[in-house]
PDB file of C-alpha atoms in Angstrom:
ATOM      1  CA  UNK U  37       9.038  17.698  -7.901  1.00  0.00           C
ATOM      2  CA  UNK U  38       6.620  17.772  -5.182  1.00  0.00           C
ATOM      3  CA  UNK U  39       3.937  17.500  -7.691  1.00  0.00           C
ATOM      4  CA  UNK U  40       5.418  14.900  -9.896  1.00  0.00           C
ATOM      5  CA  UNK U  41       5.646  12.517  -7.132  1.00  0.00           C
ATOM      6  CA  UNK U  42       2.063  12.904  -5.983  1.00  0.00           C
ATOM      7  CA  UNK U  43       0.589  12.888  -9.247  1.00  0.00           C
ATOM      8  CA  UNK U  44       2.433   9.467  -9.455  1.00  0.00           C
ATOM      9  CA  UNK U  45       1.292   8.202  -6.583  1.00  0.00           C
ATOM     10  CA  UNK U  46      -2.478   9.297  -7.588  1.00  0.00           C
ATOM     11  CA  UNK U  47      -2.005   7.834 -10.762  1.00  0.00           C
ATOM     12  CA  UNK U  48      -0.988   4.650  -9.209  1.00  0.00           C
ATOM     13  CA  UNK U  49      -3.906   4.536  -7.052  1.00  0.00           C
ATOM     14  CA  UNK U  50      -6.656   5.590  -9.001  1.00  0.00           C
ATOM     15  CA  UNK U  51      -5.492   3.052 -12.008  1.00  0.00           C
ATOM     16  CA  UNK U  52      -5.480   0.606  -9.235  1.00  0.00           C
ATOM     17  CA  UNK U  53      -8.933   1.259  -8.018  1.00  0.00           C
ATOM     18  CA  UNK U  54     -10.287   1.456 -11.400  1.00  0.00           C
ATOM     19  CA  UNK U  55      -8.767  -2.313 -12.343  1.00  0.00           C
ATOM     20  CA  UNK U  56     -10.941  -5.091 -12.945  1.00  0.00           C
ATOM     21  CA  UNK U  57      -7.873  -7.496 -13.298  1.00  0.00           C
ATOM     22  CA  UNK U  58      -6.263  -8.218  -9.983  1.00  0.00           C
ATOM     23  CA  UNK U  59      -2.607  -8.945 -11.121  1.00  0.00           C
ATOM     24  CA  UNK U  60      -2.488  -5.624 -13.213  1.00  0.00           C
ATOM     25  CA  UNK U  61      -4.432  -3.775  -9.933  1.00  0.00           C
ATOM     26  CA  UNK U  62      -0.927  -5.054  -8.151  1.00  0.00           C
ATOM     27  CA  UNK U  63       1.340  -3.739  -9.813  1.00  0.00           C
ATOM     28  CA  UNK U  64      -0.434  -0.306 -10.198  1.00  0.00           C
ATOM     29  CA  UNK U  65       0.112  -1.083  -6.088  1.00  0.00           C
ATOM     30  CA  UNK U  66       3.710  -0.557  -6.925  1.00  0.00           C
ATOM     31  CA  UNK U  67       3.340   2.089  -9.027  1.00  0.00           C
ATOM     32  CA  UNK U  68       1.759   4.088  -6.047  1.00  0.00           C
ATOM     33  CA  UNK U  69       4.265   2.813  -3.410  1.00  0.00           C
ATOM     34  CA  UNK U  70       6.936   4.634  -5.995  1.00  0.00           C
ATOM     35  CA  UNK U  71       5.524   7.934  -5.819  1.00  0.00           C
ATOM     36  CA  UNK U  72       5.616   7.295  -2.011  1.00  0.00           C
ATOM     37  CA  UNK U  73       8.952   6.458  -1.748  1.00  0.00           C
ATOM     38  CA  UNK U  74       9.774   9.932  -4.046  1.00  0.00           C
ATOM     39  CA  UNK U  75       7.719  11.759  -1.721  1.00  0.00           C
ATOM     40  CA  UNK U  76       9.800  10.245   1.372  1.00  0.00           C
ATOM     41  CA  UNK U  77      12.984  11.558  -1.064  1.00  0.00           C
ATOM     42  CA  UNK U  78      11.460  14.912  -0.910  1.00  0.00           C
ATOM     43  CA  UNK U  79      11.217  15.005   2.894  1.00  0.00           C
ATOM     44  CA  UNK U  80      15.262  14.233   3.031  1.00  0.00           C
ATOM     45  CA  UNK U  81      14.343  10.968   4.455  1.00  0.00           C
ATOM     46  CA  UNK U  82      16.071   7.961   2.132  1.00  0.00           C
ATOM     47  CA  UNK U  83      16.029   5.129   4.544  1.00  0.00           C
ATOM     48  CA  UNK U  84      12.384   5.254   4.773  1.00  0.00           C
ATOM     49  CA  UNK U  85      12.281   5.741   0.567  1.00  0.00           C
ATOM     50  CA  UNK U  86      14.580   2.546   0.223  1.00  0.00           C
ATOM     51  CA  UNK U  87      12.641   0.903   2.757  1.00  0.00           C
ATOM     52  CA  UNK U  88       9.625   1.800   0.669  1.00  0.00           C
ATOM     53  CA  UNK U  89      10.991   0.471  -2.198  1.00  0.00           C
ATOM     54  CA  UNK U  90      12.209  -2.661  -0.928  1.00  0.00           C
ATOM     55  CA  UNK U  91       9.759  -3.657   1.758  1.00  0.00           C
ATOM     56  CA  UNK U  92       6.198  -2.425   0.098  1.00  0.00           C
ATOM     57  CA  UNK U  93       6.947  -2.334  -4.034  1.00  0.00           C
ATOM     58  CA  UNK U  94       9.509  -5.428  -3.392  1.00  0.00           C
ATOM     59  CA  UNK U  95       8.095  -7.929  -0.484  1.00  0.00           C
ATOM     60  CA  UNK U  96       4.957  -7.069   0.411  1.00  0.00           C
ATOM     61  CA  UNK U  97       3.481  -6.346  -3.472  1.00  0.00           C
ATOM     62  CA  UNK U  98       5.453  -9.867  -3.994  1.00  0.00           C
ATOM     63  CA  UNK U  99       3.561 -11.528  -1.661  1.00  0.00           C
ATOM     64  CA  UNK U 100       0.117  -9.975  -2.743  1.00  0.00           C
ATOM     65  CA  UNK U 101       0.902 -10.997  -6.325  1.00  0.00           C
ATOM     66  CA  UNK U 102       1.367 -14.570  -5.115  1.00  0.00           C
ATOM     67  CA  UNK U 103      -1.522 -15.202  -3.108  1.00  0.00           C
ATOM     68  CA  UNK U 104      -3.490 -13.595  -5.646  1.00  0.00           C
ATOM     69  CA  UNK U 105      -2.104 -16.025  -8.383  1.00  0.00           C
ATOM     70  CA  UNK U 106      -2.724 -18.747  -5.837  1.00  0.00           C
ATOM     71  CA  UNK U 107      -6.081 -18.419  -5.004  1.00  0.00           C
ATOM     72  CA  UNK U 108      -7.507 -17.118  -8.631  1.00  0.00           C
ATOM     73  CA  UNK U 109      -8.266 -20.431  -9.569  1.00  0.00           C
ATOM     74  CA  UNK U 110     -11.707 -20.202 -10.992  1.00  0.00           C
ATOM     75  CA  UNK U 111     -13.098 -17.394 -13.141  1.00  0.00           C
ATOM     76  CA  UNK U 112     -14.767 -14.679 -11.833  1.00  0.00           C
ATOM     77  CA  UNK U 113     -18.586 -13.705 -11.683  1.00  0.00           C
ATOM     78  CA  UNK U 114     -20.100 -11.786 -13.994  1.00  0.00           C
ATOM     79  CA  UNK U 115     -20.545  -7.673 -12.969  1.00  0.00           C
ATOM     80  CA  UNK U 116     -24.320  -7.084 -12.272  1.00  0.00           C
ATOM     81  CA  UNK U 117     -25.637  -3.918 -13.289  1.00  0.00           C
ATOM     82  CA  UNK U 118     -24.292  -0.790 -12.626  1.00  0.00           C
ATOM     83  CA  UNK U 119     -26.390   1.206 -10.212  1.00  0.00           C
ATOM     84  CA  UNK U 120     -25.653   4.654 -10.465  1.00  0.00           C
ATOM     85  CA  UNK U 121     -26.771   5.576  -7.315  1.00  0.00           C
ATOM     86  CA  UNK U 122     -24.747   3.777  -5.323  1.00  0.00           C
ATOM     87  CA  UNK U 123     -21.919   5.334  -7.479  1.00  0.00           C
ATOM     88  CA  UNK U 124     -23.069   8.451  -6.171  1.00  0.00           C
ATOM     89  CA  UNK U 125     -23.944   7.906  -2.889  1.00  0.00           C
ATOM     90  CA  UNK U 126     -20.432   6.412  -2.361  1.00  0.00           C
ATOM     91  CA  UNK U 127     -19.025   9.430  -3.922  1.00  0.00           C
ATOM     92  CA  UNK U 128     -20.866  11.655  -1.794  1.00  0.00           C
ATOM     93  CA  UNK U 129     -20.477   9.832   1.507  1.00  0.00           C
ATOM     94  CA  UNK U 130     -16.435   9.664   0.860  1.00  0.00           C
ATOM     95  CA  UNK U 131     -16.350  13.474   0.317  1.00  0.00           C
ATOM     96  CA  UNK U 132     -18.095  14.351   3.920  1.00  0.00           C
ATOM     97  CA  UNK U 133     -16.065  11.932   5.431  1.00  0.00           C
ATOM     98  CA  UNK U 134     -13.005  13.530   3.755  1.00  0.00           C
ATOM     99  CA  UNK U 135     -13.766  16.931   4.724  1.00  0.00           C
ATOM    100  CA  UNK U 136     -15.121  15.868   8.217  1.00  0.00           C
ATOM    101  CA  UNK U 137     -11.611  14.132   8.782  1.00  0.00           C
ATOM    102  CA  UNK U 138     -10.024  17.483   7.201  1.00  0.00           C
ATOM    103  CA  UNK U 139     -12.083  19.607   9.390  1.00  0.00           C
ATOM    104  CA  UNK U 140     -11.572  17.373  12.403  1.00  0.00           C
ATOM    105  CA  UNK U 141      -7.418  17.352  11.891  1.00  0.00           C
ATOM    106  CA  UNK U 142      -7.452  21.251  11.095  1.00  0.00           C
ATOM    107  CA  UNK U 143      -9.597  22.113  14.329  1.00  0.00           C
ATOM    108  CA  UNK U 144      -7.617  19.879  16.629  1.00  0.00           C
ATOM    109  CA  UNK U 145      -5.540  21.057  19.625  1.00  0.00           C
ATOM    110  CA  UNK U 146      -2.733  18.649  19.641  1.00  0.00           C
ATOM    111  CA  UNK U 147      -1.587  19.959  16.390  1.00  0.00           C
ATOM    112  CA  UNK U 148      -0.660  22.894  18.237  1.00  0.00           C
ATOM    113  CA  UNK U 149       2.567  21.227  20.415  1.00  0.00           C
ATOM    114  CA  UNK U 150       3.567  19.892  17.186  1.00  0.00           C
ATOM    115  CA  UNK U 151       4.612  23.052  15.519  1.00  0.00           C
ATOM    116  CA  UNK U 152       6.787  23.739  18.973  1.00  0.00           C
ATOM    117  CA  UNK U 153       8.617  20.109  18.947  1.00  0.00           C
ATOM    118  CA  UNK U 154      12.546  20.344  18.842  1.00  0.00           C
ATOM    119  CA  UNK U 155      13.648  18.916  14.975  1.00  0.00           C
ATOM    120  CA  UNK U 156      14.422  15.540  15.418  1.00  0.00           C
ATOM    121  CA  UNK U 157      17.913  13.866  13.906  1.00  0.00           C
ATOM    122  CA  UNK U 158      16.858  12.247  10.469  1.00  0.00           C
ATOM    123  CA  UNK U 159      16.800   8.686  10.436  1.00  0.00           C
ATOM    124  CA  UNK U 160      19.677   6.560   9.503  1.00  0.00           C
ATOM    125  CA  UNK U 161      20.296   2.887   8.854  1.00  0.00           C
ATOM    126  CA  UNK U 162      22.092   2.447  12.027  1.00  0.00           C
ATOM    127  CA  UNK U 163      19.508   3.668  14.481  1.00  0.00           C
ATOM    128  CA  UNK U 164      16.963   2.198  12.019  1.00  0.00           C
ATOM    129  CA  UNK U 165      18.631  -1.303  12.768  1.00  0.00           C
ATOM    130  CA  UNK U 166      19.061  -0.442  16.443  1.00  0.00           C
ATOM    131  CA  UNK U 167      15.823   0.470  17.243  1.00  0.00           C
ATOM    132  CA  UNK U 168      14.503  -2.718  15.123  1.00  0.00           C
ATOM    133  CA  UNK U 169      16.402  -5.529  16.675  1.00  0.00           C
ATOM    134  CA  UNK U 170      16.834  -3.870  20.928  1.00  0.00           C
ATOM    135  CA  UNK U 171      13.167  -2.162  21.336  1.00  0.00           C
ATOM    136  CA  UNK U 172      10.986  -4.229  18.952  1.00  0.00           C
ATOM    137  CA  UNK U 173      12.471  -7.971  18.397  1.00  0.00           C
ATOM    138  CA  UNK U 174       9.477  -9.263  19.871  1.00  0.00           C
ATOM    139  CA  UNK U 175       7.183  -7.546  17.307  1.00  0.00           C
ATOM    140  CA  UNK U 176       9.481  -8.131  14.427  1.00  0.00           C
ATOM    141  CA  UNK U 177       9.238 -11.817  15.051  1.00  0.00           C
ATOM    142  CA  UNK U 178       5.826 -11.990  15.429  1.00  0.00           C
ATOM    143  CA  UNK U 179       5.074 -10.653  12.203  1.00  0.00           C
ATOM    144  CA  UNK U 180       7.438 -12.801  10.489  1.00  0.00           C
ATOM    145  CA  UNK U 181       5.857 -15.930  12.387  1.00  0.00           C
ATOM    146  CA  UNK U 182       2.580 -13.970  11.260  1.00  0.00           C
ATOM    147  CA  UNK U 183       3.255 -13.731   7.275  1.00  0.00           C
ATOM    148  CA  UNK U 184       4.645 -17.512   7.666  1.00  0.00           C
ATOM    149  CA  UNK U 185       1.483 -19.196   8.907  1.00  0.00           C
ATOM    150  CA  UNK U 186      -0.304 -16.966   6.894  1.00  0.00           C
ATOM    151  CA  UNK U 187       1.261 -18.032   3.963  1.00  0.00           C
ATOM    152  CA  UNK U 188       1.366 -21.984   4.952  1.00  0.00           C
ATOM    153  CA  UNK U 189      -2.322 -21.474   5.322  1.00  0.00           C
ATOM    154  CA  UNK U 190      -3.206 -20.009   1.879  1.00  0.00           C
ATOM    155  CA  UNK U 191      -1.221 -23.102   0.461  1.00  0.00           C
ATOM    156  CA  UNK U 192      -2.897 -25.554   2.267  1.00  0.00           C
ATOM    157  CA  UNK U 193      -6.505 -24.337   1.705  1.00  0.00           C
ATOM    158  CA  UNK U 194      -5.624 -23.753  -2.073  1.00  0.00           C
ATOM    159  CA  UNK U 195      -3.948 -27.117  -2.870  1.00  0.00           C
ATOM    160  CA  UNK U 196      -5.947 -30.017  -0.701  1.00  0.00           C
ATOM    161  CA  UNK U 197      -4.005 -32.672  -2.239  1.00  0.00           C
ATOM    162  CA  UNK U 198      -0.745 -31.991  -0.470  1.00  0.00           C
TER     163      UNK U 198
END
């Protein structure tokens, strides 16, 4: 199953890097945040798979859909040509930066502790919700405020005439 979920998720994000149409790109987005939320199934955690579902495939995709929509009012440039060496050299620079990061994660010393750690309860809804709205009201407020003048802003530099 393990291997189902992360070829999804690969799938998903490949097709998405690969698209030329943003809209489609999207909802390859979702596609991705689906094999995540499978892969959070796997770990015995389904609050943060539903949450997956319903905050990143559901909201947040949402939202990326609509500003893209908004703002893709006039057509696109033209592709120059291809240079294949940039190609290359991007694929090569992302591979030592993947195996530095790799090296620098399997080397490290504060993995170490982590193995010894006492198993933590799983997560439920209700200390989901308590945690949310006693520890972090502040921040989840903000955000909201955040997305909302965010938002308000994309309208009013899209549609002048308001």
């Amino acid at each position: 199953m393990f291997l189902i979920f992360a070829l999804i998720t690969l799938i998903g994000a490949l097709a998405m890097f690969r698209q030329k149409n943003l809209v489609v790109a999207g909802l390859c987005l979702v596609l991705s945040f689906i094999g995540v939320a499978g892969l959070f199934l796997l770990l015995s955690n389904p609050v943060a798979a539903a949450l997956q579902i319903i905050v990143y495939s559901g909201a947040i995709v949402v939202l990326v859909l609509f500003v893209i929509m908004l703002l893709n009012a006039h057509e696109e440039e033209p592709a120059g040509q291809p240079r294949s060496f940039q190609r290359w050299g991007g694929a090569v620079v992302a591979a030592l930066l993947g195996v530095g990061a790799f090296w620098v994660v399997s080397t490290s010393k504060a993995l170490h502790p982590v193995n010894v750690r006492p198993v933590i309860e799983p997560m439920t809804l209700n200390v989901l919700g308590s945690n949310l709205f006693r520890q972090h009201v502040l921040a989840f407020e903000a955000i909201g405020l955040l997305l909302l003048a965010a938002m308000v802003a994309a309208i009013l530099l899209v549609k002048r005439d308001l």
